[in-house]
Coordinates of C-alpha atoms in Angstrom, one line a residue:
Chain A
M1 CA -70.8 -14.9 -106.0
F2 CA -74.4 -14.8 -104.7
N3 CA -76.5 -12.4 -106.6
P4 CA -79.9 -12.1 -105.1
L5 CA -82.6 -10.7 -107.4
P6 CA -83.4 -7.1 -106.8
R7 CA -85.9 -6.6 -104.1
K8 CA -88.8 -4.8 -105.6
R9 CA -91.9 -3.7 -103.8
P10 CA -94.9 -4.9 -105.7
P11 CA -96.8 -1.9 -107.2
S12 CA -100.1 -3.1 -105.7
A13 CA -98.6 -3.2 -102.2
A14 CA -99.8 -0.1 -100.4
A15 CA -97.6 1.5 -97.7
P16 CA -98.5 0.4 -94.2
E17 CA -99.6 3.8 -93.4
D18 CA -101.9 4.0 -96.3
D19 CA -103.6 0.8 -95.3
A20 CA -103.8 2.0 -91.7
R21 CA -105.5 5.1 -92.9
Q22 CA -107.9 3.0 -94.9
I23 CA -108.8 1.1 -91.8
A24 CA -109.2 4.0 -89.6
G25 CA -109.9 7.0 -91.7
E26 CA -108.0 10.0 -90.7
S27 CA -108.1 9.2 -87.0
R28 CA -106.6 5.7 -86.7
R29 CA -105.5 6.3 -83.2
E30 CA -109.0 7.0 -82.1
L31 CA -110.2 3.6 -83.0
S32 CA -111.0 1.4 -80.1
D33 CA -108.8 -1.8 -79.7
E34 CA -111.9 -3.8 -80.3
A35 CA -112.6 -2.1 -83.5
L36 CA -109.1 -2.7 -84.6
L37 CA -109.4 -6.3 -83.8
D38 CA -112.6 -6.5 -85.9
A39 CA -110.8 -4.9 -88.7
L40 CA -107.9 -7.3 -88.4
G41 CA -110.3 -10.3 -88.4
E42 CA -111.8 -8.9 -91.6
G43 CA -108.4 -9.0 -93.3
F44 CA -107.0 -5.5 -92.7
G45 CA -103.6 -6.7 -91.7
H46 CA -102.3 -3.3 -90.8
A47 CA -104.8 -3.0 -88.0
L48 CA -102.2 -5.1 -86.2
D49 CA -99.6 -2.3 -86.7
V50 CA -101.8 0.0 -84.7
L51 CA -102.4 -2.5 -81.9
F52 CA -98.7 -3.2 -81.9
A53 CA -97.9 0.4 -81.6
R54 CA -100.3 0.6 -78.6
Y55 CA -99.3 -2.4 -76.8
G56 CA -96.0 -3.9 -78.2
A57 CA -93.5 -2.1 -76.0
R58 CA -95.8 -2.3 -73.0
V59 CA -96.2 -6.0 -73.3
K60 CA -92.5 -6.4 -73.9
T61 CA -91.7 -4.4 -70.7
Y62 CA -94.2 -6.3 -68.8
L63 CA -92.7 -9.6 -69.9
R64 CA -89.2 -8.5 -69.3
H65 CA -90.1 -7.6 -65.7
L66 CA -91.7 -11.0 -65.3
I67 CA -89.0 -13.2 -66.8
G68 CA -86.0 -10.9 -66.5
D69 CA -84.7 -11.5 -69.9
A70 CA -85.2 -8.8 -72.6
S71 CA -84.4 -11.0 -75.5
Q72 CA -86.8 -13.7 -74.4
A73 CA -89.4 -11.0 -73.7
E74 CA -89.2 -9.8 -77.3
D75 CA -89.7 -13.3 -78.6
L76 CA -92.6 -13.9 -76.3
T77 CA -94.1 -10.5 -77.3
Q78 CA -94.1 -11.7 -80.8
E79 CA -95.8 -14.8 -79.9
V80 CA -98.4 -12.8 -78.0
F81 CA -99.2 -10.8 -81.2
I82 CA -99.4 -14.0 -83.2
A83 CA -102.1 -15.0 -80.7
V84 CA -103.8 -11.7 -81.4
L85 CA -103.9 -12.6 -85.0
H86 CA -105.5 -15.9 -84.4
M87 CA -108.0 -14.4 -81.9
S88 CA -109.0 -11.7 -84.3
K89 CA -110.1 -14.5 -86.8
S90 CA -111.6 -16.9 -84.2
G91 CA -113.9 -14.1 -83.0
D92 CA -113.5 -15.2 -79.4
R93 CA -113.8 -11.9 -77.4
S94 CA -114.5 -13.0 -73.9
S95 CA -112.8 -9.9 -72.4
E96 CA -111.6 -6.5 -73.1
F97 CA -108.6 -6.5 -75.5
R98 CA -106.2 -4.9 -73.1
V99 CA -107.1 -7.4 -70.5
W100 CA -106.9 -10.2 -72.9
V101 CA -103.6 -9.3 -74.3
F102 CA -101.9 -9.2 -70.9
R103 CA -103.5 -12.4 -70.0
V104 CA -102.0 -14.0 -73.0
A105 CA -98.7 -12.4 -72.1
H106 CA -99.0 -13.7 -68.5
N107 CA -99.6 -17.3 -69.8
K108 CA -96.7 -17.0 -72.2
A109 CA -94.5 -15.9 -69.2
I110 CA -95.7 -18.7 -67.1
D111 CA -95.1 -21.2 -69.7
H112 CA -91.7 -19.8 -70.3
M113 CA -90.8 -19.8 -66.6
R114 CA -92.1 -23.4 -66.3
R115 CA -89.9 -24.5 -69.1
T116 CA -86.8 -22.7 -67.9
R117 CA -87.3 -23.5 -64.2
S118 CA -88.6 -27.1 -64.5
G119 CA -85.8 -28.7 -62.5
R120 CA -86.7 -32.2 -62.6
T121 CA -83.1 -33.1 -62.1
T122 CA -83.0 -31.2 -58.9
I123 CA -79.4 -29.9 -59.0
M124 CA -79.6 -28.7 -62.6
G125 CA -83.0 -27.2 -61.9
M126 CA -81.7 -25.4 -58.8
A127 CA -78.7 -24.1 -60.7
H128 CA -80.8 -22.9 -63.5
R129 CA -83.2 -21.2 -61.1
L130 CA -80.4 -19.4 -59.3
R131 CA -78.8 -18.4 -62.6
S132 CA -82.1 -17.0 -63.8
R133 CA -82.6 -15.1 -60.6
R134 CA -79.1 -13.7 -60.7
Q135 CA -79.4 -12.9 -64.4
R136 CA -82.7 -11.1 -63.7
Q137 CA -81.2 -9.0 -60.9
E138 CA -78.2 -8.1 -63.0
T139 CA -80.4 -7.2 -65.9
H140 CA -82.4 -4.9 -63.6
S141 CA -79.4 -3.5 -61.8
Q142 CA -76.6 -3.3 -64.1
G143 CA -77.6 -4.8 -67.5
P144 CA -77.4 -3.1 -70.9
D145 CA -80.8 -1.5 -70.3
A146 CA -79.3 0.3 -67.3
E147 CA -77.6 2.9 -69.4
L148 CA -76.4 6.3 -68.7
A149 CA -79.7 7.9 -69.6
R150 CA -81.5 6.0 -66.8
S151 CA -81.5 7.8 -63.5
E152 CA -80.3 6.3 -60.4
L153 CA -83.9 6.2 -59.2
D154 CA -84.8 4.2 -62.2
R155 CA -82.1 1.7 -61.5
A156 CA -83.1 1.5 -57.9
L157 CA -86.7 0.9 -58.8
E158 CA -85.8 -1.7 -61.4
A159 CA -83.7 -3.5 -58.8
S160 CA -86.4 -3.3 -56.2
L161 CA -89.0 -4.6 -58.5
A162 CA -86.7 -7.6 -59.2
Q163 CA -86.7 -8.4 -55.6
L164 CA -90.5 -8.8 -55.4
T165 CA -92.1 -12.2 -55.8
D166 CA -93.3 -12.9 -59.4
A167 CA -96.9 -12.5 -58.4
H168 CA -96.4 -9.3 -56.5
R169 CA -94.3 -7.7 -59.2
E170 CA -96.8 -8.6 -61.8
V171 CA -99.8 -7.4 -59.9
F172 CA -98.0 -4.1 -59.1
L173 CA -97.1 -3.5 -62.6
L174 CA -100.5 -4.3 -64.0
R175 CA -102.1 -1.9 -61.5
E176 CA -99.7 1.0 -61.6
R177 CA -98.3 0.9 -65.1
E178 CA -101.3 -0.5 -67.0
G179 CA -104.0 0.9 -64.8
L180 CA -106.0 -2.3 -64.8
S181 CA -108.7 -2.9 -62.2
Y182 CA -108.5 -5.5 -59.5
D183 CA -111.1 -7.7 -61.3
D184 CA -109.1 -7.4 -64.6
I185 CA -105.8 -8.4 -62.8
G186 CA -107.7 -11.2 -61.2
T187 CA -108.7 -12.4 -64.6
I188 CA -105.2 -12.3 -65.8
Q189 CA -103.7 -14.0 -62.8
G190 CA -106.5 -16.4 -62.3
C191 CA -107.3 -15.3 -58.7
S192 CA -109.9 -13.2 -56.9
A193 CA -110.0 -9.5 -56.6
K194 CA -109.5 -10.0 -52.8
T195 CA -106.2 -11.9 -53.5
V196 CA -105.2 -9.2 -56.0
S197 CA -105.9 -6.5 -53.3
T198 CA -103.7 -8.4 -50.8
R199 CA -100.9 -8.8 -53.3
I200 CA -100.9 -5.2 -54.3
H201 CA -100.9 -4.1 -50.7
R202 CA -97.9 -6.3 -49.9
A203 CA -96.1 -5.3 -53.1
R204 CA -96.4 -1.7 -52.2
L205 CA -95.2 -2.2 -48.6
H206 CA -92.2 -4.1 -49.8
L207 CA -91.3 -1.6 -52.4
R208 CA -91.9 1.2 -49.9
E209 CA -89.2 -0.4 -47.7
L210 CA -86.8 -1.0 -50.4
L211 CA -87.1 2.5 -51.8
R212 CA -87.2 4.3 -48.4
P213 CA -84.2 6.5 -49.3
Y214 CA -86.1 7.9 -52.3
L215 CA -89.5 8.2 -50.7
G216 CA -88.6 9.8 -47.4
E217 CA -88.9 8.5 -43.9
S218 CA -92.2 8.1 -42.0
Q219 CA -92.9 6.7 -38.7
Chain B
M1 CA -100.7 7.3 -27.8
S2 CA -101.7 3.7 -27.9
T3 CA -105.1 4.6 -29.4
R4 CA -103.5 6.8 -32.1
S5 CA -101.0 4.1 -32.9
T6 CA -103.7 1.6 -33.3
K7 CA -105.7 3.9 -35.5
C8 CA -102.6 4.6 -37.6
K9 CA -101.9 0.9 -38.0
H10 CA -105.5 0.3 -39.0
V11 CA -105.4 3.2 -41.6
R12 CA -102.2 2.1 -43.0
A13 CA -103.5 -1.4 -43.7
L14 CA -106.2 0.3 -45.8
L15 CA -104.0 2.8 -47.6
S16 CA -103.4 0.6 -50.7
A17 CA -107.2 0.0 -51.1
Y18 CA -107.8 3.7 -50.3
I19 CA -105.4 4.8 -53.1
D20 CA -107.1 2.5 -55.5
R21 CA -110.6 3.7 -54.5
R22 CA -111.5 0.2 -53.4
L23 CA -112.9 1.2 -50.0
P24 CA -116.5 1.5 -49.2
A25 CA -117.6 5.2 -48.9
A26 CA -117.7 5.3 -45.1
E27 CA -114.4 3.7 -44.6
A28 CA -112.8 5.9 -47.3
R29 CA -114.2 8.9 -45.5
A30 CA -112.7 7.8 -42.2
V31 CA -109.3 7.3 -43.7
S32 CA -109.5 10.7 -45.4
L33 CA -110.3 12.3 -42.0
H34 CA -107.4 10.5 -40.3
L35 CA -104.9 11.5 -43.1
A36 CA -106.0 15.1 -42.7
R37 CA -105.0 15.0 -39.0
C38 CA -102.0 12.6 -39.0
A39 CA -98.9 13.8 -40.8
H40 CA -97.2 10.5 -40.6
C41 CA -99.9 8.5 -42.3
A42 CA -100.3 11.3 -44.8
D43 CA -96.6 11.0 -45.7
E44 CA -97.0 7.2 -46.0
E45 CA -99.9 7.7 -48.3
A46 CA -98.0 10.2 -50.4
A47 CA -95.0 7.8 -50.5
L48 CA -97.3 5.0 -51.9
V49 CA -98.7 7.3 -54.4
T50 CA -95.3 8.5 -55.4
L51 CA -94.2 4.9 -55.8
G52 CA -96.9 4.5 -58.6
E53 CA -95.7 7.7 -60.2
F54 CA -92.2 6.4 -60.1
V55 CA -93.0 3.1 -61.8
R56 CA -95.2 4.8 -64.4
A57 CA -92.3 7.1 -65.2
L58 CA -90.0 4.1 -66.0
P59 CA -89.3 4.1 -69.7
A60 CA -90.8 1.3 -71.7
D61 CA -88.4 -1.1 -73.2
A62 CA -87.5 -0.4 -76.8
I63 CA -88.8 -3.1 -79.1
D64 CA -87.1 -4.3 -82.2
P65 CA -89.0 -2.7 -85.1
D66 CA -88.4 -5.9 -87.0
T67 CA -90.6 -7.6 -84.6
A68 CA -93.5 -5.4 -85.7
R69 CA -92.7 -6.1 -89.3
R70 CA -92.6 -9.8 -88.8
V71 CA -95.9 -9.9 -87.0
R72 CA -97.4 -7.5 -89.5
S73 CA -96.3 -9.6 -92.4
K74 CA -98.4 -12.5 -91.0
A75 CA -101.4 -10.1 -91.0
T76 CA -101.2 -9.1 -94.6
G77 CA -103.1 -12.1 -95.9
R78 CA -106.6 -13.1 -95.0
S79 CA -105.1 -15.7 -92.7
P80 CA -101.7 -16.2 -91.2
M81 CA -101.4 -19.4 -93.3
P82 CA -99.9 -17.9 -96.5
R83 CA -96.7 -16.7 -94.9
R84 CA -96.1 -20.0 -93.3
A85 CA -97.0 -21.8 -96.5
A86 CA -94.5 -19.6 -98.2
L87 CA -91.9 -20.6 -95.7
A88 CA -92.9 -24.2 -96.3
V89 CA -92.6 -23.8 -100.0
A90 CA -89.2 -22.2 -99.5
A91 CA -88.1 -25.1 -97.4
V92 CA -89.4 -27.7 -99.8
L93 CA -87.9 -25.8 -102.8
L94 CA -84.6 -25.4 -101.0
L95 CA -84.5 -29.1 -100.2
A96 CA -85.4 -30.2 -103.6
T97 CA -83.0 -27.9 -105.4
G98 CA -80.3 -28.7 -102.9
A99 CA -80.9 -32.4 -103.3
A100 CA -80.8 -32.1 -107.1
L101 CA -77.7 -30.0 -107.1
G102 CA -75.9 -32.0 -104.4
Y103 CA -76.6 -35.2 -106.3
R104 CA -75.3 -33.6 -109.4
Q105 CA -72.1 -32.3 -107.8
G106 CA -71.6 -35.5 -106.0
K107 CA -71.8 -37.3 -109.3
R108 CA -69.3 -35.0 -110.9
S109 CA -66.6 -35.0 -108.3
A110 CA -67.4 -37.8 -105.9
A111 CA -67.0 -35.2 -103.2
P112 CA -66.9 -36.6 -99.7
A113 CA -70.1 -35.0 -98.6
A114 CA -72.9 -35.7 -101.1
R115 CA -75.9 -33.7 -100.2
G116 CA -78.9 -35.7 -101.2
V117 CA -81.5 -35.6 -98.5
A118 CA -79.0 -34.8 -95.9
P119 CA -79.5 -31.0 -96.3
M120 CA -82.9 -31.3 -94.8
A121 CA -81.5 -32.9 -91.7
V122 CA -78.8 -30.3 -91.5
A123 CA -81.1 -27.5 -92.2
V124 CA -83.4 -28.6 -89.4
A125 CA -80.4 -29.2 -87.1
D126 CA -78.6 -26.0 -88.0
R127 CA -81.3 -23.8 -86.6
V128 CA -80.1 -24.6 -83.0
R129 CA -76.4 -25.2 -83.7
F130 CA -74.1 -24.4 -80.8
E131 CA -71.1 -22.3 -81.6
G132 CA -67.6 -23.5 -81.1
E133 CA -68.1 -27.2 -81.2
E134 CA -66.2 -29.2 -83.6
V135 CA -66.9 -32.8 -84.4
I136 CA -65.0 -35.4 -86.3
G137 CA -66.2 -38.5 -87.8
D138 CA -64.6 -41.5 -89.2
L139 CA -66.7 -44.0 -91.1
S140 CA -64.7 -46.8 -92.5
K141 CA -65.0 -48.8 -95.6
A142 CA -68.4 -47.6 -96.6
E143 CA -67.6 -45.6 -99.6
Q144 CA -68.8 -46.1 -103.1
D145 CA -71.1 -48.9 -102.2
P146 CA -74.8 -48.4 -102.8
A147 CA -75.3 -51.4 -100.5
T148 CA -74.4 -49.2 -97.6
H149 CA -77.1 -46.9 -98.6
S150 CA -79.6 -49.7 -98.8
R151 CA -78.5 -50.9 -95.3
L152 CA -78.9 -47.3 -93.9
V153 CA -82.3 -47.0 -95.5
P154 CA -83.7 -50.4 -95.2
S155 CA -87.3 -49.4 -95.5
A156 CA -87.4 -45.9 -96.8
Q157 CA -88.5 -46.9 -100.2
P158 CA -91.1 -44.4 -101.5
D159 CA -92.8 -45.5 -104.6
V160 CA -91.0 -43.4 -107.2
A161 CA -90.9 -45.6 -110.3
A162 CA -93.5 -43.4 -111.8
P163 CA -93.7 -40.3 -109.7
D164 CA -96.4 -38.7 -111.7
Q165 CA -98.7 -41.7 -111.3
R166 CA -97.9 -41.6 -107.6
L167 CA -99.0 -38.1 -107.4
D168 CA -102.2 -38.8 -109.4
A169 CA -103.0 -41.5 -106.9
T170 CA -103.2 -38.8 -104.2
A171 CA -105.1 -36.4 -106.1
E172 CA -108.5 -37.0 -104.4
R173 CA -109.2 -34.3 -101.9
P174 CA -112.3 -32.4 -100.7
R175 CA -112.6 -28.9 -102.1
S176 CA -115.8 -27.8 -100.5
D177 CA -114.7 -27.4 -96.9
V178 CA -113.2 -24.3 -95.6
S179 CA -110.3 -25.9 -93.7
P180 CA -106.9 -24.1 -93.8
R181 CA -106.0 -26.7 -96.3
A182 CA -108.8 -25.5 -98.6
Q183 CA -107.9 -21.9 -98.0
L184 CA -104.5 -22.6 -99.1
A185 CA -105.6 -24.4 -102.2
A186 CA -107.8 -21.4 -103.0
H187 CA -104.7 -19.3 -103.5
L188 CA -103.3 -21.7 -106.0
P189 CA -104.3 -22.1 -109.6
D190 CA -107.3 -24.3 -110.1
D191 CA -105.6 -27.4 -111.5
P192 CA -104.9 -30.7 -110.0
T193 CA -101.2 -30.2 -109.9
A194 CA -101.4 -27.1 -107.8
I195 CA -103.9 -28.6 -105.5
R196 CA -101.7 -31.6 -104.9
A197 CA -98.8 -29.2 -104.3
S198 CA -100.9 -27.4 -101.6
E199 CA -101.3 -30.8 -99.9
S200 CA -97.5 -31.0 -99.7
I201 CA -97.3 -27.4 -98.6
F202 CA -99.8 -28.0 -95.9
A203 CA -97.8 -31.0 -94.7
D204 CA -94.8 -28.9 -94.4
L205 CA -96.8 -26.1 -93.0
E206 CA -97.7 -28.3 -90.1
L207 CA -94.1 -29.0 -89.6
L208 CA -93.2 -25.3 -89.5
A209 CA -96.2 -24.5 -87.3
S210 CA -94.9 -26.8 -84.7
M211 CA -91.8 -24.8 -84.3
P212 CA -91.6 -21.7 -82.3
V213 CA -92.4 -18.6 -84.4
S214 CA -89.1 -17.1 -83.4
L215 CA -87.3 -19.9 -85.2
H216 CA -89.0 -19.5 -88.6
R217 CA -86.8 -16.8 -89.9
P218 CA -83.6 -18.2 -88.6
L219 CA -84.5 -21.5 -90.1
L220 CA -85.1 -20.0 -93.5
A221 CA -81.9 -17.9 -93.2
T222 CA -80.0 -21.1 -92.3
Q223 CA -81.4 -22.9 -95.3
V224 CA -80.5 -20.1 -97.6
R225 CA -77.1 -20.0 -96.1
H226 CA -76.8 -23.7 -96.4
F227 CA -77.6 -23.9 -99.9
G228 CA -76.2 -20.5 -100.8
L229 CA -73.0 -19.2 -102.1
E230 CA -70.9 -21.5 -104.2
R231 CA -73.5 -24.1 -105.0
W232 CA -76.0 -21.5 -106.1
A233 CA -73.5 -19.5 -107.8
A234 CA -72.4 -22.6 -109.8
V235 CA -75.8 -23.3 -110.9
R236 CA -76.5 -19.7 -111.8
S237 CA -73.3 -19.2 -113.8
D238 CA -72.4 -22.4 -115.5
E239 CA -74.3 -24.5 -117.8
G240 CA -76.6 -25.9 -115.2
P241 CA -79.9 -27.2 -116.4
R242 CA -82.3 -24.6 -117.2
A243 CA -85.1 -26.2 -115.0
V244 CA -82.9 -26.2 -112.0
R245 CA -82.0 -22.6 -112.6
D246 CA -85.7 -21.7 -112.9
V247 CA -86.2 -23.3 -109.5
A248 CA -83.3 -21.4 -108.0
V249 CA -84.6 -18.2 -109.3
L250 CA -88.0 -18.8 -107.9
V251 CA -86.6 -19.8 -104.5
Q252 CA -84.7 -16.6 -104.5
Q253 CA -87.7 -14.6 -105.3
L254 CA -89.6 -16.2 -102.6
V255 CA -86.9 -15.5 -100.1
N256 CA -86.8 -11.9 -101.3
A257 CA -90.6 -11.8 -101.0
L258 CA -90.4 -13.0 -97.5
E259 CA -87.9 -10.4 -96.6
S260 CA -90.2 -7.7 -97.8
D261 CA -93.8 -6.8 -97.2
L262 CA -95.7 -9.4 -99.0
N263 CA -99.3 -9.2 -99.9
L264 CA -101.6 -12.0 -100.8
T265 CA -101.7 -11.4 -104.5
D266 CA -98.0 -11.5 -104.8
L267 CA -97.8 -14.6 -102.8
G268 CA -100.5 -16.3 -104.8
A269 CA -98.7 -15.4 -108.0
L270 CA -95.4 -16.7 -106.7
K271 CA -97.0 -19.9 -105.6
S272 CA -98.7 -20.4 -109.0
A273 CA -95.4 -20.2 -110.5
L274 CA -94.0 -22.8 -108.1
A275 CA -96.8 -25.1 -108.7
R276 CA -96.4 -25.1 -112.4
P277 CA -97.0 -28.5 -113.8
G278 CA -93.9 -30.5 -114.4
I279 CA -91.5 -28.1 -112.8
W280 CA -90.4 -30.5 -110.2
S281 CA -90.0 -33.6 -112.3
S282 CA -88.3 -31.6 -115.0
A283 CA -85.8 -30.1 -112.6
L284 CA -85.0 -33.5 -111.1
A285 CA -84.9 -35.2 -114.5
A286 CA -82.5 -32.6 -115.7
A287 CA -80.3 -32.9 -112.7
T288 CA -80.5 -36.6 -112.2
P289 CA -81.5 -38.3 -115.4
D290 CA -81.1 -41.8 -114.0
G291 CA -81.6 -40.9 -110.4
M292 CA -85.0 -42.1 -110.0
T293 CA -84.2 -45.6 -110.8
R294 CA -80.8 -45.8 -109.3
F295 CA -81.4 -44.1 -106.0
P296 CA -85.1 -44.4 -105.3
S297 CA -85.2 -43.3 -101.6
A298 CA -83.2 -40.2 -102.2
V299 CA -85.0 -39.0 -105.2
G300 CA -88.3 -40.4 -103.9
V301 CA -88.3 -38.2 -100.8
V302 CA -87.5 -35.1 -102.9
V303 CA -90.1 -35.9 -105.4
S304 CA -92.8 -36.6 -102.8
Q305 CA -92.0 -33.4 -101.1
G306 CA -91.9 -31.4 -104.2
G307 CA -95.1 -32.3 -105.7
G308 CA -97.1 -34.8 -103.7
V309 CA -97.7 -36.1 -100.2
L310 CA -94.9 -36.2 -97.7
P311 CA -94.4 -39.8 -96.7
E312 CA -95.9 -40.2 -93.3
R313 CA -92.7 -41.9 -91.9
T314 CA -90.5 -39.0 -93.1
R315 CA -92.9 -36.5 -91.8
D316 CA -93.0 -38.2 -88.4
S317 CA -89.3 -38.4 -88.3
L318 CA -88.9 -34.7 -89.1
R319 CA -91.3 -33.9 -86.4
N320 CA -89.4 -36.0 -84.0
W321 CA -86.3 -34.2 -84.9
V322 CA -87.8 -30.9 -84.5
R323 CA -89.2 -31.8 -81.1
F324 CA -85.9 -33.3 -80.1
K325 CA -84.1 -30.2 -81.0
E326 CA -86.6 -28.0 -79.2
D327 CA -86.1 -30.0 -76.1
L328 CA -82.4 -29.4 -76.5
V329 CA -83.0 -25.8 -76.8
Q330 CA -85.1 -25.7 -73.7
G331 CA -82.6 -27.8 -71.8
E332 CA -85.4 -30.1 -70.8
R333 CA -83.9 -33.6 -71.5
H334 CA -80.5 -33.3 -72.9
T335 CA -77.2 -31.6 -72.4
G336 CA -76.1 -29.0 -74.8
D337 CA -72.9 -30.5 -75.8
M338 CA -74.7 -33.1 -77.9
F339 CA -75.7 -30.5 -80.4
G340 CA -72.6 -30.5 -82.4
L341 CA -72.6 -34.2 -82.3
L342 CA -76.1 -34.4 -83.5
D343 CA -75.5 -32.0 -86.3
S344 CA -72.6 -33.8 -87.5
I345 CA -74.2 -37.1 -88.0
P346 CA -75.9 -36.3 -91.2
S347 CA -72.8 -35.0 -92.7
I348 CA -70.7 -38.0 -91.5
L349 CA -73.2 -40.4 -93.0
A350 CA -73.6 -38.4 -96.1
G351 CA -69.9 -38.5 -96.5
S352 CA -70.1 -42.3 -96.3
T353 CA -72.7 -42.6 -98.8
A354 CA -71.6 -40.2 -101.6
A355 CA -72.1 -42.7 -104.3
A356 CA -75.4 -43.7 -103.0
G357 CA -76.7 -40.2 -103.1
S358 CA -78.2 -40.0 -99.6
F359 CA -79.9 -41.7 -96.8
A360 CA -83.3 -41.1 -95.4
L361 CA -84.1 -39.2 -92.3
P362 CA -86.0 -41.9 -90.4
D363 CA -82.7 -43.8 -90.1
L364 CA -81.0 -40.9 -88.3
D365 CA -83.5 -41.3 -85.5
D366 CA -82.7 -45.0 -85.4
L367 CA -79.0 -44.5 -85.6
F368 CA -78.9 -41.9 -83.1
E369 CA -80.6 -44.2 -80.5
Q370 CA -77.8 -46.7 -81.2
I371 CA -75.0 -44.3 -80.4
E372 CA -73.1 -45.3 -77.2
W373 CA -72.1 -42.2 -75.3
T374 CA -69.2 -42.1 -72.9
V375 CA -67.6 -39.4 -70.8
D376 CA -64.0 -39.6 -70.0
A377 CA -62.3 -38.3 -66.8
E378 CA -61.9 -34.8 -68.3
G379 CA -65.6 -34.6 -69.1
N380 CA -65.2 -35.0 -72.8
R381 CA -68.1 -36.8 -74.4
R382 CA -67.6 -39.4 -77.1
G383 CA -70.0 -41.3 -79.1
E384 CA -69.6 -44.6 -80.9
L385 CA -71.9 -46.1 -83.3
H386 CA -71.5 -49.6 -84.6
V387 CA -73.6 -50.7 -87.5
E388 CA -73.7 -54.2 -88.8
E389 CA -74.1 -54.0 -92.5
R390 CA -75.6 -57.0 -94.2
T391 CA -75.2 -57.3 -98.0
Q392 CA -75.8 -60.0 -100.4
S393 CA -72.2 -61.0 -100.3
G394 CA -71.9 -61.2 -96.6
S395 CA -71.7 -58.6 -93.8
R396 CA -69.3 -56.2 -92.3
S397 CA -69.1 -53.7 -89.5
I398 CA -69.1 -50.0 -89.8
S399 CA -68.0 -47.8 -87.0
V400 CA -68.6 -44.1 -86.4
L401 CA -66.5 -42.3 -83.9
I402 CA -67.8 -38.9 -82.7
E403 CA -65.9 -36.7 -80.5
R404 CA -65.1 -33.1 -79.7
R405 CA -61.8 -32.0 -80.9

């Protein structure tokens, strides 16, 4: 009934890998993020592939931890990389790319949470907030991500992370998973390095308590 | 004991900064010395270090590979505009083709649901449709009367008596700037028709750009679905006008191109084909030989979107609908169960205006505002819309009843 025309790859369209090689020579993985961003700004679209390969899953994981919804995290990740596209063309390079990309992700998460948690009608808002929190905990503790392959420790860790405050969870992940400095985290969160230090300390202590069975007792 | 406990407490307060090498050298040395002597604090430090190792060992989330492809496709051009523009072109084409075909079919069979301009409203609405809601509508005594249409579209009267002249009147545009609009035009053939088409594309591009990116593909898919299947098949297989078939083929090519990895050259060539002079007017003329004079608002909107400038009022109305729908999606202002009701309004009204061809979008906004919503004891929502129609021969009432079944 419906006969779409055959999909044909244009002969002039090079495979992504070819383009990427063209961008980066034989050592595409060795290019810095900033060099890739420059290439992207100059029209080498597949530079985004490389940046996405480096940061896509990390940004999504970070966002999923923040908002507690894997599907939304994926959508927001896409928005983050759209922003990368725009940024590559605007030439606004106020900070290191890896800091910038998480700052954009942070802002997307904040916007998202404001939208989903803005309970102007208080009862509806509270209900939504409660539902979100429950959903996040379920996602972390028994959701589809928590599959057989994931160890008990991983599940416990995910569940414990979900119990931290948003700011503490974020600061802990940025420090421990992404290896960002206090100053960089402060840039992302819009606070001082001193505040970051306090938050990391509290996040660690809280997690330490929650995961005591896995980390051993101490006096 | 007390001294040791105080010392331990002090060291533990510094452990996080110590692990992250944030302590001044002297303080770090003091902590190191303490850890070498105090097994408990050393255990605590080890636990915190292990905590970091645990979280670093957590697997990263899998990410849909299609996400990478979608984002990458936006990077294949020199700017992200072309893909959006292509989507806009697809939307415009789908609208125009659907309108032409809808009119043609409606004319043949007087089917209860003429398509006309309605598909755009439905297409915009469909992207956020709720599942499982069914809506009925009853519009009495309004069939077959163009006066109904004129009542429903009292002021949507684009100047379409001479569409080509109308387009000519909008031909003036700067070409020396480097605005996105100019960039878009740069990818089109260097002829006035194409440049005017780019104006229209740009207007639609703005509309698409105002939507969340995540909705672009579903929107396109919805439109294809909406216009797809039987009506497409009918045009492709029967004696449908050649010009309409041409548009249909181009739309399909565009959709295919959007599904694949598209580069700028291909997109430019495709857009050149779409901007071919006369393609719109010939398609419409073939499908609706007398449409332009009999049903000015329906055809006028189509013509203006196909080859000229989108009327400001229609554009604003579309934007409002998009915002309204987004608000619904986000649960900000409205309750979800209005979705199905909203979606049904275009088809209800289209059903009432089969002979007239269509109604214009701005009136949907006005009409929606007039719906009186009530909720019964069981929580069922019900809407009533009463329209007083004035015609040359008098006036009459039209009622629309909207409820969940």
